[in-house]
Short mmCIF file of C-alpha atoms in Angstrom, two decimals:
data_model
loop_
_atom_site.label_atom_id
_atom_site.label_comp_id
_atom_site.label_asym_id
_atom_site.label_seq_id
_atom_site.Cartn_x
_atom_site.Cartn_y
_atom_site.Cartn_z
CA MET A 990 112.37 -8.99 155.95
CA ARG A 991 116.00 -10.00 155.42
CA LEU A 992 117.21 -12.47 152.82
CA ARG A 993 120.51 -14.06 153.87
CA ILE A 994 122.36 -15.15 150.75
CA PRO A 995 125.65 -16.90 151.54
CA ASN A 996 128.57 -15.92 149.36
CA ILE A 997 129.96 -19.07 147.81
CA HIS A 998 133.31 -17.35 147.23
CA THR A 999 133.88 -16.24 150.85
CA ARG A 1000 136.79 -17.41 152.86
CA PRO A 1001 136.29 -19.07 156.25
CA ASN A 1002 137.14 -15.91 158.20
CA GLU A 1003 134.95 -13.61 156.09
CA VAL A 1004 131.46 -12.53 157.10
CA PRO A 1005 128.77 -13.64 154.65
CA MET A 1006 127.09 -10.89 152.65
CA VAL A 1007 123.59 -9.95 153.73
CA ALA A 1008 121.16 -8.62 151.14
CA GLU A 1009 118.33 -6.56 152.54
CA THR A 1010 115.11 -5.89 150.71
CA ALA A 1011 113.82 -2.37 150.48
CA THR A 1012 111.59 -1.25 153.30
CA GLY A 1013 108.15 0.20 152.77
CA SER A 1014 109.45 3.75 153.13
CA ASP A 1015 112.16 3.09 150.56
CA VAL A 1016 109.57 1.82 148.10
CA GLU A 1017 107.35 4.83 148.70
CA VAL A 1018 110.22 7.25 148.11
CA ALA A 1019 111.29 5.47 144.95
CA GLY A 1020 107.69 5.36 143.75
CA ALA A 1021 107.26 9.06 144.42
CA GLN A 1022 110.42 9.87 142.49
CA GLU A 1023 109.24 7.69 139.61
CA MET A 1024 105.85 9.40 139.58
CA ASN A 1025 107.51 12.81 139.61
CA GLU A 1026 109.62 11.84 136.65
CA LYS A 1027 106.55 10.56 134.83
CA ASP A 1028 104.60 13.69 135.64
CA GLY A 1029 107.45 15.78 134.32
CA THR A 1030 107.33 14.02 130.97
CA GLN A 1031 103.54 14.12 130.73
CA VAL A 1032 103.14 17.84 131.32
CA THR A 1033 103.02 19.51 127.92
CA SER A 1034 102.53 23.09 126.91
CA LYS A 1035 99.80 24.32 124.58
CA ALA A 1036 102.38 24.73 121.82
CA GLU A 1037 103.42 21.10 122.15
CA GLU A 1038 99.78 19.99 122.05
CA ASP A 1039 99.29 21.86 118.78
CA THR A 1040 102.26 20.17 117.11
CA VAL A 1041 101.08 17.76 114.44
CA THR A 1042 101.61 14.21 115.68
CA PRO A 1043 102.18 11.67 112.87
CA GLU A 1044 100.75 8.81 114.94
CA PHE A 1045 97.37 10.50 115.36
CA GLN A 1046 94.41 10.05 113.04
CA HIS A 1047 94.05 12.38 110.08
CA GLY A 1048 91.22 14.45 111.54
CA VAL A 1049 93.20 15.08 114.72
CA GLN A 1050 96.24 16.05 112.67
CA MET A 1051 94.12 18.56 110.77
CA ALA A 1052 92.87 20.04 114.05
CA GLN A 1053 96.43 20.35 115.34
CA ALA A 1054 97.54 22.02 112.12
CA MET A 1055 94.59 24.43 112.18
CA ASN A 1056 95.52 25.52 115.69
CA GLN A 1057 98.87 26.73 114.38
CA VAL A 1058 97.34 29.06 111.78
CA TRP A 1059 94.36 30.53 113.64
CA THR A 1060 94.61 34.31 113.96
CA ARG A 1061 93.35 36.22 116.97
CA GLU A 1062 90.66 37.92 114.89
CA HIS A 1063 89.38 34.63 113.49
CA LEU A 1064 89.22 33.03 116.92
CA ILE A 1065 87.29 35.96 118.37
CA ALA A 1066 84.86 35.80 115.46
CA ALA A 1067 84.51 32.03 115.86
CA TYR A 1068 83.63 32.27 119.54
CA ILE A 1069 81.08 35.01 118.88
CA ILE A 1070 79.49 32.87 116.16
CA ILE A 1071 79.48 29.87 118.50
CA TRP A 1072 77.49 31.88 121.04
CA VAL A 1073 74.94 32.79 118.36
CA ILE A 1074 74.73 29.17 117.16
CA ASN A 1075 74.09 27.93 120.69
CA PHE A 1076 71.42 30.60 121.12
CA ILE A 1077 69.72 29.39 117.94
CA GLN A 1078 70.16 25.79 119.08
CA GLY A 1079 68.45 26.44 122.39
CA PHE A 1080 65.75 28.67 120.95
CA GLY A 1081 64.88 26.21 118.18
CA SER A 1082 65.00 23.24 120.54
CA GLY A 1083 62.59 24.90 122.96
CA ILE A 1084 60.10 25.77 120.23
CA THR A 1085 60.38 22.33 118.61
CA GLY A 1086 59.80 20.51 121.88
CA THR A 1087 56.80 22.66 122.70
CA LEU A 1088 55.25 22.18 119.26
CA THR A 1089 55.58 18.37 119.31
CA PRO A 1090 52.31 17.71 121.21
CA TYR A 1091 50.44 19.92 118.74
CA VAL A 1092 51.84 17.90 115.83
CA THR A 1093 50.94 14.50 117.27
CA SER A 1094 47.50 15.78 118.30
CA SER A 1095 46.81 17.00 114.77
CA PHE A 1096 47.26 13.40 113.60
CA GLN A 1097 45.06 12.06 116.43
CA ALA A 1098 48.05 10.36 118.05
CA HIS A 1099 48.88 12.51 121.05
CA SER A 1100 49.92 9.49 123.12
CA LEU A 1101 52.83 8.86 120.72
CA THR A 1102 54.54 12.06 121.83
CA ALA A 1103 56.72 10.19 124.32
CA THR A 1104 57.51 7.49 121.74
CA THR A 1105 58.93 9.97 119.23
CA SER A 1106 61.00 11.54 121.98
CA ILE A 1107 62.39 8.18 123.15
CA ILE A 1108 63.43 7.04 119.68
CA SER A 1109 65.02 10.33 118.62
CA SER A 1110 66.85 10.87 121.90
CA LEU A 1111 68.13 7.30 121.98
CA ILE A 1112 69.50 7.35 118.44
CA ALA A 1113 70.97 10.82 118.94
CA GLY A 1114 72.77 9.64 122.06
CA LEU A 1115 74.16 6.56 120.34
CA TRP A 1116 75.21 8.60 117.31
CA LYS A 1117 77.86 10.37 119.37
CA LEU A 1118 79.94 7.19 119.40
CA PRO A 1119 80.55 6.93 115.64
CA TYR A 1120 80.41 10.71 115.20
CA ALA A 1121 83.40 11.20 117.48
CA LYS A 1122 85.27 8.82 115.20
CA ILE A 1123 84.14 10.80 112.15
CA LEU A 1124 85.64 13.96 113.64
CA ASP A 1125 88.93 12.18 114.32
CA VAL A 1126 89.14 10.42 110.96
CA TRP A 1127 87.44 12.81 108.55
CA GLY A 1128 87.80 16.23 110.18
CA ARG A 1129 85.99 18.89 112.22
CA PRO A 1130 84.66 21.09 109.37
CA GLN A 1131 83.36 18.12 107.39
CA GLY A 1132 81.57 16.60 110.36
CA PHE A 1133 80.09 19.97 111.32
CA ALA A 1134 78.69 20.54 107.82
CA LEU A 1135 77.22 17.04 107.73
CA MET A 1136 75.37 17.58 111.00
CA VAL A 1137 74.02 20.98 109.95
CA ALA A 1138 72.62 19.25 106.86
CA SER A 1139 71.03 16.58 109.06
CA THR A 1140 69.38 19.24 111.22
CA VAL A 1141 68.04 21.13 108.21
CA LEU A 1142 66.69 17.91 106.71
CA GLY A 1143 64.92 17.17 109.98
CA PHE A 1144 63.24 20.58 110.01
CA ILE A 1145 62.14 20.22 106.38
CA MET A 1146 60.62 16.81 107.10
CA MET A 1147 58.86 18.15 110.20
CA ALA A 1148 57.41 21.04 108.23
CA GLY A 1149 56.05 18.75 105.52
CA CYS A 1150 55.09 15.66 107.53
CA THR A 1151 51.68 14.10 106.92
CA ASN A 1152 51.72 11.45 109.65
CA VAL A 1153 53.37 10.62 112.95
CA THR A 1154 55.78 8.16 111.31
CA THR A 1155 57.30 10.86 109.13
CA TYR A 1156 57.45 13.24 112.07
CA CYS A 1157 59.25 10.62 114.15
CA ALA A 1158 61.84 10.11 111.39
CA ALA A 1159 62.23 13.88 111.13
CA GLN A 1160 62.83 14.09 114.87
CA VAL A 1161 65.62 11.53 114.53
CA PHE A 1162 67.42 13.59 111.87
CA TYR A 1163 66.93 16.75 113.89
CA GLN A 1164 68.07 15.30 117.22
CA VAL A 1165 71.10 13.65 115.64
CA GLY A 1166 72.15 16.94 114.05
CA TYR A 1167 71.37 19.02 117.12
CA THR A 1168 73.34 16.76 119.46
CA ALA A 1169 76.28 16.48 117.08
CA ILE A 1170 76.50 20.25 116.51
CA ASP A 1171 76.65 20.80 120.26
CA PHE A 1172 79.28 18.05 120.51
CA THR A 1173 81.34 19.60 117.70
CA ILE A 1174 81.31 22.99 119.41
CA THR A 1175 82.58 21.41 122.63
CA ILE A 1176 85.39 19.69 120.71
CA PHE A 1177 86.22 22.97 118.95
CA VAL A 1178 86.52 24.74 122.29
CA ALA A 1179 88.76 21.95 123.59
CA ASP A 1180 90.93 22.21 120.47
CA THR A 1181 91.38 25.97 120.53
CA SER A 1182 91.54 26.79 124.24
CA SER A 1183 94.17 26.13 126.86
CA LEU A 1184 93.50 23.74 129.71
CA LYS A 1185 93.63 26.63 132.17
CA ASN A 1186 90.67 28.47 130.61
CA ARG A 1187 88.79 25.59 128.96
CA ALA A 1188 86.09 25.22 131.60
CA TRP A 1189 85.31 28.94 131.43
CA TRP A 1190 84.94 28.88 127.64
CA ILE A 1191 82.70 25.82 127.74
CA ALA A 1192 80.51 27.63 130.27
CA TYR A 1193 80.51 30.65 127.96
CA THR A 1194 79.16 28.56 125.09
CA ALA A 1195 76.31 27.34 127.32
CA SER A 1196 75.37 30.82 128.55
CA PRO A 1197 72.69 31.45 125.85
CA TRP A 1198 70.40 29.09 127.76
CA LEU A 1199 70.09 31.77 130.45
CA ILE A 1200 68.22 33.86 127.89
CA VAL A 1201 66.54 31.14 125.84
CA THR A 1202 64.68 29.73 128.83
CA TRP A 1203 62.57 32.88 129.06
CA CYS A 1204 62.08 33.40 125.32
CA TYR A 1205 60.89 30.26 123.59
CA GLY A 1206 57.56 30.01 125.47
CA PRO A 1207 56.11 33.32 124.23
CA ALA A 1208 57.69 32.69 120.82
CA THR A 1209 55.87 29.36 120.53
CA ASN A 1210 52.54 31.00 121.35
CA SER A 1211 53.21 33.59 118.67
CA VAL A 1212 54.01 30.86 116.13
CA LEU A 1213 50.79 28.95 116.85
CA GLU A 1214 48.68 32.10 116.64
CA SER A 1215 50.23 33.33 113.39
CA ILE A 1216 52.17 31.13 110.96
CA GLY A 1217 51.28 27.72 112.41
CA PHE A 1218 53.48 24.85 113.52
CA ARG A 1219 54.62 23.89 110.01
CA TRP A 1220 56.31 27.21 109.39
CA GLY A 1221 57.39 27.12 113.01
CA PHE A 1222 59.62 24.24 111.90
CA GLY A 1223 60.32 25.41 108.37
CA ILE A 1224 61.78 28.76 109.36
CA TRP A 1225 64.64 27.01 111.15
CA ALA A 1226 65.59 25.20 107.95
CA ILE A 1227 66.45 28.67 106.64
CA VAL A 1228 68.02 30.09 109.80
CA TYR A 1229 70.40 27.21 110.57
CA PRO A 1230 72.49 27.32 107.36
CA ILE A 1231 72.76 31.10 107.55
CA VAL A 1232 73.96 31.07 111.16
CA CYS A 1233 76.28 28.05 110.87
CA ALA A 1234 77.88 28.93 107.53
CA PRO A 1235 80.33 31.53 108.96
CA LEU A 1236 81.77 29.07 111.49
CA PHE A 1237 82.15 26.41 108.81
CA TRP A 1238 83.91 28.94 106.57
CA LEU A 1239 86.35 29.90 109.33
CA MET A 1240 87.23 26.26 110.02
CA TRP A 1241 87.50 25.41 106.32
CA HIS A 1242 89.56 28.53 105.55
CA ASN A 1243 92.09 27.75 108.27
CA LEU A 1244 92.19 24.10 107.24
CA LYS A 1245 93.14 25.07 103.69
CA LYS A 1246 95.60 27.60 105.06
CA ALA A 1247 97.31 24.85 107.05
CA GLU A 1248 97.38 22.61 103.98
CA LYS A 1249 99.05 25.33 101.89
CA GLN A 1250 101.72 25.72 104.55
CA GLY A 1251 102.39 21.98 104.46
CA LEU A 1252 101.45 21.43 108.10
CA ILE A 1253 99.14 18.48 107.39
CA PRO A 1254 100.94 15.29 106.39
CA LYS A 1255 99.54 13.69 103.26
CA GLN A 1256 98.29 10.16 103.67
CA ASP A 1257 98.01 7.45 101.06
CA SER A 1258 96.27 4.43 102.50
CA GLY A 1259 96.77 2.28 99.42
CA ARG A 1260 93.38 0.66 100.01
CA THR A 1261 90.79 -0.07 97.35
CA TRP A 1262 87.28 1.31 97.77
CA ARG A 1263 86.08 -2.08 99.01
CA GLU A 1264 88.89 -2.27 101.55
CA SER A 1265 88.13 1.30 102.63
CA VAL A 1266 84.48 0.43 103.25
CA ILE A 1267 85.50 -2.51 105.43
CA TYR A 1268 88.14 -0.44 107.21
CA TYR A 1269 85.78 2.39 108.12
CA ALA A 1270 83.02 -0.05 109.06
CA VAL A 1271 85.41 -1.52 111.62
CA GLN A 1272 86.66 1.89 112.73
CA PHE A 1273 83.13 3.18 113.32
CA ASP A 1274 81.94 -0.14 114.80
CA VAL A 1275 78.90 -0.16 112.52
CA VAL A 1276 77.73 -3.61 113.58
CA GLY A 1277 78.08 -2.81 117.27
CA ILE A 1278 76.20 0.47 116.95
CA LEU A 1279 73.37 -1.25 115.08
CA LEU A 1280 73.14 -3.97 117.71
CA ILE A 1281 73.04 -1.63 120.69
CA ALA A 1282 70.72 0.86 118.95
CA THR A 1283 68.26 -1.83 117.91
CA GLY A 1284 68.40 -3.57 121.27
CA LEU A 1285 67.83 -0.46 123.36
CA SER A 1286 65.14 0.82 120.98
CA LEU A 1287 63.15 -2.40 121.20
CA PHE A 1288 63.53 -2.61 124.96
CA LEU A 1289 62.55 1.01 125.68
CA LEU A 1290 59.76 1.17 123.12
CA SER A 1291 57.98 -1.70 124.80
CA PHE A 1292 57.29 0.58 127.79
CA SER A 1293 55.58 3.11 125.52
CA LEU A 1294 53.68 0.77 123.20
CA TYR A 1295 52.30 -1.81 125.63
CA SER A 1296 49.24 0.33 126.39
CA TYR A 1297 48.13 0.08 122.73
CA GLN A 1298 47.96 -3.71 122.88
CA ALA A 1299 44.80 -5.53 123.93
CA GLU A 1300 46.76 -7.85 126.22
CA GLN A 1301 49.21 -5.12 127.21
CA TRP A 1302 52.30 -6.75 128.81
CA LYS A 1303 51.10 -10.22 127.81
CA SER A 1304 51.09 -9.23 124.16
CA LEU A 1305 53.39 -11.32 121.98
CA MET A 1306 54.81 -8.20 120.32
CA ILE A 1307 55.76 -6.59 123.65
CA ILE A 1308 57.34 -9.82 124.88
CA CYS A 1309 59.37 -10.07 121.67
CA PHE A 1310 60.45 -6.45 122.04
CA LEU A 1311 61.71 -7.11 125.55
CA VAL A 1312 63.40 -10.42 124.80
CA PHE A 1313 65.10 -9.40 121.56
CA GLY A 1314 66.04 -6.02 123.01
CA ILE A 1315 67.88 -7.67 125.88
CA LEU A 1316 69.48 -10.29 123.63
CA LEU A 1317 70.77 -7.74 121.11
CA SER A 1318 72.16 -5.50 123.84
CA LYS A 1319 73.78 -8.51 125.48
CA ALA A 1320 75.29 -9.58 122.15
CA ARG A 1321 76.91 -6.17 121.81
CA SER A 1322 78.33 -6.23 125.33
CA SER A 1323 79.62 -9.79 124.83
CA ALA A 1324 81.39 -8.77 121.63
CA SER A 1325 83.04 -5.87 123.47
CA THR A 1326 84.17 -8.18 126.26
CA GLN A 1327 85.77 -10.59 123.81
CA LYS A 1328 87.77 -7.76 122.27
CA THR A 1329 89.19 -6.77 125.66
CA PRO A 1330 92.81 -7.98 126.04
CA THR A 1331 93.20 -10.77 128.55
CA SER A 1332 95.49 -10.47 131.53
CA SER A 1333 96.89 -14.00 131.39
CA GLY A 1334 100.35 -12.75 130.45
CA TRP A 1335 100.37 -10.31 133.34
CA ASN A 1336 99.19 -13.02 135.73
CA GLN A 1337 101.94 -15.34 134.50
CA LYS A 1338 104.56 -12.69 135.21
CA VAL A 1339 103.19 -12.13 138.70
CA SER A 1340 103.16 -15.88 139.39
CA THR A 1341 106.76 -16.23 138.20
CA THR A 1342 107.90 -13.32 140.35
CA MET A 1343 106.15 -14.65 143.45
CA SER A 1344 107.65 -18.10 142.89
CA SER A 1345 111.13 -16.59 142.70
CA ILE A 1346 110.59 -14.75 145.97
CA ARG A 1347 109.40 -17.90 147.71
CA THR A 1348 112.44 -19.81 146.42
CA ALA A 1349 114.82 -17.14 147.68
CA SER A 1350 113.14 -16.90 151.10
CA PRO A 1351 114.73 -18.90 153.97
#
């Protein structure tokens, strides 16, 4: 396409200037050069990634500062401890899952086994959303310690439960802690490993499952034949803090080491406690998490509880579960859509550009 633009200052014997638009190949070459330039600026070394970035959230800044003070010996010890923690995680998870039917059967409620699993797994999955924010805002060691405490609390409640309701609540605390500990370990590996070797190290942390798969079955039989299912849960409330404490100490020690070296910028928000509560409620999307958690819980629980109703699917309770579950989930998705920036400005720019081209065309 050629755009002939007459030169208003030309003399009669001069040839008018002809402006040619770039061809497709010219655009492709220019685009490739631009992409190469962008790629060149985006590629960063591991040292640059570890540099504390003032624009990042405080928890991320602490992780960047910690990466600058880790010693080789501490990192080796941390990765060995991580392997042991994942072994304990898998071993305890296998035994806990196998013991669940025995617990519900002891309370004459074996059919609620699936219900407890649905609720705990659902809440644990949704918990990852605000927990990721906790790690970025509060810090890795603090979040890790909080989730170990949640897991221990879950085991204590399971060991002392007297009904299915208490056991279900205990499963929620346990699953939330279990999932978050695994998530924290993955984040730790991402923080402390280079991109080149990251996949290998993540696979290394999952390798205990190759052993656990063959161990927890016989171990569960031994528990049932000897100490019983209550101590089968209670023993993990003792093991978890002992196994996880060394990793927490390593992270906390290097965090304080980075603080002493002045690598972590001090932040003064200037907010009151009331303003801080509102700020973190918005940051963690508390209302949104409650809406989606309640909505999905009601919707999914209806598929497990309908068989207990005389009218089954025609039961008013099941219908309410389905309707309110869908409405609450829809309310959460609608709120997210409204927060998404509109593209009206971009469309206006495109329309203006296209109008200019049409005006300039012959």
